[in-house]
PDB file of C-alpha atoms in Angstrom:
ATOM      1  CA  UNK A  23       0.000   0.000   0.000  1.00 44.00           C
ATOM      2  CA  UNK A  24       1.467   3.332  -0.996  1.00 45.00           C
ATOM      3  CA  UNK A  25       1.024   6.561   0.910  1.00 46.00           C
ATOM      4  CA  UNK A  26      -1.454   7.948  -1.632  1.00 51.00           C
ATOM      5  CA  UNK A  27      -3.717   4.924  -1.021  1.00 57.00           C
ATOM      6  CA  UNK A  28      -3.271   4.909   2.752  1.00 64.00           C
ATOM      7  CA  UNK A  29      -6.646   5.888   4.130  1.00 75.00           C
ATOM      8  CA  UNK A  30      -6.178   5.571   7.888  1.00 90.00           C
ATOM      9  CA  UNK A  31      -3.688   4.779  10.621  1.00 93.00           C
ATOM     10  CA  UNK A  32      -5.527   1.434  10.931  1.00 94.00           C
ATOM     11  CA  UNK A  33      -4.410   0.278   7.466  1.00 94.00           C
ATOM     12  CA  UNK A  34      -2.179  -2.786   7.496  1.00 95.00           C
ATOM     13  CA  UNK A  35      -3.506  -4.357  10.704  1.00 97.00           C
ATOM     14  CA  UNK A  36      -1.855  -7.742  11.232  1.00 98.00           C
ATOM     15  CA  UNK A  37      -1.003  -8.243  14.909  1.00 98.00           C
ATOM     16  CA  UNK A  38      -2.374  -8.314  18.425  1.00 98.00           C
ATOM     17  CA  UNK A  39       0.502  -7.845  20.868  1.00 98.00           C
ATOM     18  CA  UNK A  40       0.088  -9.166  24.406  1.00 98.00           C
ATOM     19  CA  UNK A  41       2.248  -9.095  27.541  1.00 98.00           C
ATOM     20  CA  UNK A  42       2.505 -12.073  29.896  1.00 97.00           C
ATOM     21  CA  UNK A  43       4.195 -12.662  33.240  1.00 96.00           C
ATOM     22  CA  UNK A  44       5.260 -16.211  32.252  1.00 97.00           C
ATOM     23  CA  UNK A  45       5.569 -17.061  28.561  1.00 97.00           C
ATOM     24  CA  UNK A  46       5.401 -20.834  29.077  1.00 96.00           C
ATOM     25  CA  UNK A  47       2.276 -20.683  31.216  1.00 97.00           C
ATOM     26  CA  UNK A  48       0.616 -18.136  28.926  1.00 97.00           C
ATOM     27  CA  UNK A  49       1.187 -20.130  25.733  1.00 98.00           C
ATOM     28  CA  UNK A  50       0.033 -23.326  27.498  1.00 97.00           C
ATOM     29  CA  UNK A  51      -3.159 -21.552  28.582  1.00 97.00           C
ATOM     30  CA  UNK A  52      -3.791 -20.241  25.046  1.00 97.00           C
ATOM     31  CA  UNK A  53      -3.390 -23.795  23.746  1.00 97.00           C
ATOM     32  CA  UNK A  54      -5.864 -25.212  26.280  1.00 97.00           C
ATOM     33  CA  UNK A  55      -8.438 -22.432  26.098  1.00 96.00           C
ATOM     34  CA  UNK A  56      -8.299 -21.419  22.445  1.00 97.00           C
ATOM     35  CA  UNK A  57      -6.510 -24.210  20.573  1.00 97.00           C
ATOM     36  CA  UNK A  58      -3.479 -22.079  19.668  1.00 97.00           C
ATOM     37  CA  UNK A  59      -0.849 -24.776  20.007  1.00 96.00           C
ATOM     38  CA  UNK A  60       2.020 -23.798  17.749  1.00 98.00           C
ATOM     39  CA  UNK A  61       4.207 -20.792  18.535  1.00 98.00           C
ATOM     40  CA  UNK A  62       7.630 -19.675  17.427  1.00 98.00           C
ATOM     41  CA  UNK A  63       9.663 -18.703  20.472  1.00 96.00           C
ATOM     42  CA  UNK A  64      12.650 -16.353  20.414  1.00 91.00           C
ATOM     43  CA  UNK A  65      14.551 -13.832  22.469  1.00 87.00           C
ATOM     44  CA  UNK A  66      13.483 -10.475  21.033  1.00 80.00           C
ATOM     45  CA  UNK A  67      16.131  -8.553  22.944  1.00 85.00           C
ATOM     46  CA  UNK A  68      18.189  -8.895  26.125  1.00 88.00           C
ATOM     47  CA  UNK A  69      15.078  -7.655  27.964  1.00 92.00           C
ATOM     48  CA  UNK A  70      12.280  -9.632  26.296  1.00 94.00           C
ATOM     49  CA  UNK A  71      11.294 -13.057  25.039  1.00 96.00           C
ATOM     50  CA  UNK A  72       8.432 -13.448  22.597  1.00 96.00           C
ATOM     51  CA  UNK A  73       6.186 -16.122  21.162  1.00 98.00           C
ATOM     52  CA  UNK A  74       4.460 -15.639  17.808  1.00 98.00           C
ATOM     53  CA  UNK A  75       1.601 -17.539  16.179  1.00 98.00           C
ATOM     54  CA  UNK A  76      -0.606 -16.908  13.166  1.00 98.00           C
ATOM     55  CA  UNK A  77      -4.328 -17.424  13.733  1.00 97.00           C
ATOM     56  CA  UNK A  78      -5.930 -16.905  10.350  1.00 96.00           C
ATOM     57  CA  UNK A  79      -4.567 -13.627   9.003  1.00 96.00           C
ATOM     58  CA  UNK A  80      -3.773 -12.241  12.473  1.00 98.00           C
ATOM     59  CA  UNK A  81      -0.498 -12.754  14.274  1.00 98.00           C
ATOM     60  CA  UNK A  82      -0.482 -13.088  18.036  1.00 98.00           C
ATOM     61  CA  UNK A  83       2.635 -11.828  19.774  1.00 98.00           C
ATOM     62  CA  UNK A  84       3.116 -12.713  23.434  1.00 98.00           C
ATOM     63  CA  UNK A  85       5.906 -10.800  25.193  1.00 97.00           C
ATOM     64  CA  UNK A  86       7.530 -11.639  28.518  1.00 97.00           C
ATOM     65  CA  UNK A  87       9.706  -8.831  29.834  1.00 93.00           C
ATOM     66  CA  UNK A  88      12.728  -8.960  32.099  1.00 90.00           C
ATOM     67  CA  UNK A  89      14.459  -6.315  34.179  1.00 90.00           C
ATOM     68  CA  UNK A  90      15.540  -3.424  31.969  1.00 90.00           C
ATOM     69  CA  UNK A  91      12.682  -3.724  29.467  1.00 92.00           C
ATOM     70  CA  UNK A  92      11.124  -0.492  28.176  1.00 91.00           C
ATOM     71  CA  UNK A  93       8.682   0.969  30.700  1.00 93.00           C
ATOM     72  CA  UNK A  94       5.730   0.940  28.315  1.00 95.00           C
ATOM     73  CA  UNK A  95       5.295  -2.792  28.983  1.00 95.00           C
ATOM     74  CA  UNK A  96       5.342  -2.685  32.808  1.00 93.00           C
ATOM     75  CA  UNK A  97       1.729  -1.663  33.443  1.00 92.00           C
ATOM     76  CA  UNK A  98       0.451  -4.416  31.154  1.00 94.00           C
ATOM     77  CA  UNK A  99       2.027  -7.394  32.926  1.00 96.00           C
ATOM     78  CA  UNK A 100      -0.903  -9.349  34.392  1.00 96.00           C
ATOM     79  CA  UNK A 101      -0.751 -10.727  37.930  1.00 95.00           C
ATOM     80  CA  UNK A 102      -1.798 -14.241  36.881  1.00 96.00           C
ATOM     81  CA  UNK A 103       1.183 -16.128  35.345  1.00 96.00           C
ATOM     82  CA  UNK A 104      -0.971 -17.852  32.696  1.00 96.00           C
ATOM     83  CA  UNK A 105      -2.860 -14.712  31.649  1.00 97.00           C
ATOM     84  CA  UNK A 106      -2.096 -12.335  28.803  1.00 97.00           C
ATOM     85  CA  UNK A 107      -3.011  -8.665  28.548  1.00 97.00           C
ATOM     86  CA  UNK A 108      -3.442  -6.785  25.271  1.00 98.00           C
ATOM     87  CA  UNK A 109      -0.665  -4.211  24.876  1.00 98.00           C
ATOM     88  CA  UNK A 110      -0.740  -3.121  21.240  1.00 98.00           C
ATOM     89  CA  UNK A 111      -2.248  -3.503  17.817  1.00 98.00           C
ATOM     90  CA  UNK A 112       0.380  -4.015  15.112  1.00 98.00           C
ATOM     91  CA  UNK A 113       0.240  -2.456  11.651  1.00 98.00           C
ATOM     92  CA  UNK A 114       2.546  -3.321   8.726  1.00 97.00           C
ATOM     93  CA  UNK A 115       3.566  -0.414   6.518  1.00 96.00           C
ATOM     94  CA  UNK A 116       4.097  -1.406   2.894  1.00 94.00           C
ATOM     95  CA  UNK A 117       6.754   0.954   1.574  1.00 95.00           C
ATOM     96  CA  UNK A 118       8.945   3.996   2.256  1.00 95.00           C
ATOM     97  CA  UNK A 119       6.330   6.499   1.090  1.00 94.00           C
ATOM     98  CA  UNK A 120       3.709   4.978   3.384  1.00 94.00           C
ATOM     99  CA  UNK A 121       6.252   4.960   6.251  1.00 96.00           C
ATOM    100  CA  UNK A 122       6.812   8.688   5.776  1.00 95.00           C
ATOM    101  CA  UNK A 123       3.029   9.177   5.700  1.00 94.00           C
ATOM    102  CA  UNK A 124       2.533   7.208   8.944  1.00 96.00           C
ATOM    103  CA  UNK A 125       5.205   9.306  10.665  1.00 96.00           C
ATOM    104  CA  UNK A 126       3.603  12.503   9.379  1.00 95.00           C
ATOM    105  CA  UNK A 127       0.114  11.462  10.510  1.00 95.00           C
ATOM    106  CA  UNK A 128       1.306  10.431  13.965  1.00 96.00           C
ATOM    107  CA  UNK A 129       3.064  13.778  14.389  1.00 95.00           C
ATOM    108  CA  UNK A 130       0.060  15.725  13.072  1.00 94.00           C
ATOM    109  CA  UNK A 131      -2.257  13.875  15.453  1.00 94.00           C
ATOM    110  CA  UNK A 132       0.002  14.864  18.359  1.00 96.00           C
ATOM    111  CA  UNK A 133       0.466  11.255  19.439  1.00 97.00           C
ATOM    112  CA  UNK A 134       3.391  10.572  21.751  1.00 98.00           C
ATOM    113  CA  UNK A 135       5.837   7.946  20.523  1.00 98.00           C
ATOM    114  CA  UNK A 136       7.435   6.392  23.609  1.00 97.00           C
ATOM    115  CA  UNK A 137       9.405   3.948  21.449  1.00 96.00           C
ATOM    116  CA  UNK A 138      10.702   4.406  17.937  1.00 96.00           C
ATOM    117  CA  UNK A 139      13.750   3.148  16.138  1.00 95.00           C
ATOM    118  CA  UNK A 140      15.292   0.665  13.760  1.00 95.00           C
ATOM    119  CA  UNK A 141      17.101  -2.648  14.178  1.00 93.00           C
ATOM    120  CA  UNK A 142      18.642  -5.185  11.808  1.00 94.00           C
ATOM    121  CA  UNK A 143      20.845  -2.523  10.204  1.00 95.00           C
ATOM    122  CA  UNK A 144      17.808  -0.315   9.613  1.00 95.00           C
ATOM    123  CA  UNK A 145      15.783  -3.030   7.892  1.00 97.00           C
ATOM    124  CA  UNK A 146      13.141  -3.239  10.644  1.00 97.00           C
ATOM    125  CA  UNK A 147      11.712   0.172  11.510  1.00 98.00           C
ATOM    126  CA  UNK A 148       9.150   0.571  14.278  1.00 97.00           C
ATOM    127  CA  UNK A 149       7.109   3.172  16.093  1.00 98.00           C
ATOM    128  CA  UNK A 150       4.909   2.724  19.141  1.00 98.00           C
ATOM    129  CA  UNK A 151       2.295   5.470  19.108  1.00 98.00           C
ATOM    130  CA  UNK A 152       0.432   6.120  22.342  1.00 98.00           C
ATOM    131  CA  UNK A 153      -3.151   5.562  21.229  1.00 98.00           C
ATOM    132  CA  UNK A 154      -4.305   4.378  24.660  1.00 97.00           C
ATOM    133  CA  UNK A 155      -6.725   7.294  25.140  1.00 97.00           C
ATOM    134  CA  UNK A 156      -8.491   6.298  21.918  1.00 95.00           C
ATOM    135  CA  UNK A 157      -8.150   2.503  21.740  1.00 96.00           C
ATOM    136  CA  UNK A 158      -7.009   1.412  25.207  1.00 96.00           C
ATOM    137  CA  UNK A 159      -3.672   0.131  23.859  1.00 97.00           C
ATOM    138  CA  UNK A 160      -0.611   1.304  21.946  1.00 98.00           C
ATOM    139  CA  UNK A 161      -0.367   1.130  18.157  1.00 98.00           C
ATOM    140  CA  UNK A 162       2.831  -0.343  16.735  1.00 98.00           C
ATOM    141  CA  UNK A 163       3.801   0.467  13.150  1.00 98.00           C
ATOM    142  CA  UNK A 164       6.427  -1.679  11.439  1.00 98.00           C
ATOM    143  CA  UNK A 165       8.170  -1.133   8.113  1.00 98.00           C
ATOM    144  CA  UNK A 166      10.347  -4.009   6.903  1.00 98.00           C
ATOM    145  CA  UNK A 167      12.966  -3.983   4.142  1.00 97.00           C
ATOM    146  CA  UNK A 168      15.680  -6.363   2.953  1.00 97.00           C
ATOM    147  CA  UNK A 169      16.207  -9.473   5.080  1.00 96.00           C
ATOM    148  CA  UNK A 170      13.672  -8.221   7.652  1.00 97.00           C
ATOM    149  CA  UNK A 171      10.818  -8.902   5.207  1.00 96.00           C
ATOM    150  CA  UNK A 172      11.192 -12.608   6.011  1.00 96.00           C
ATOM    151  CA  UNK A 173      11.316 -12.409   9.833  1.00 94.00           C
ATOM    152  CA  UNK A 174       7.830 -13.901  10.183  1.00 95.00           C
ATOM    153  CA  UNK A 175       8.255 -16.646   7.570  1.00 96.00           C
ATOM    154  CA  UNK A 176       8.788 -19.322  10.224  1.00 97.00           C
ATOM    155  CA  UNK A 177       5.880 -18.295  12.467  1.00 98.00           C
ATOM    156  CA  UNK A 178       3.495 -21.284  12.542  1.00 98.00           C
ATOM    157  CA  UNK A 179      -0.114 -21.121  11.420  1.00 97.00           C
ATOM    158  CA  UNK A 180      -2.788 -22.467  13.769  1.00 96.00           C
TER     159      UNK A 180
END
């Protein structure tokens, strides 16, 4: 989707991002309760582990944080070790023009961006916009280029 076709900041929805106290217990509970049995597990950073699973056309991301993780996750950690709490909606941005448009729209809307950056030598760009007042959760925008375009290829489908 190019910037001239981008209608809203909800374009490109693909992910529901959750936070859990215990990744093993949370993924076990999702398997028992909802039949989501196959996850890809990986260390996302020195401060977080994550599990990913496709359910239809939506990816579930479950994040377990450790000491030193960005503060925006702290308030979302549920008390119950097997529970998950919705933290963000994820949106994929198709190209550089659309990425510029997303950045412009976020700035124009006056949304705070508590996390923004790039990893993988600039091939994975991300922004967390604080949309909690409007949606109850953050909105994460991701623009992938190069090798980063295949980072979800091994995420299992349920």
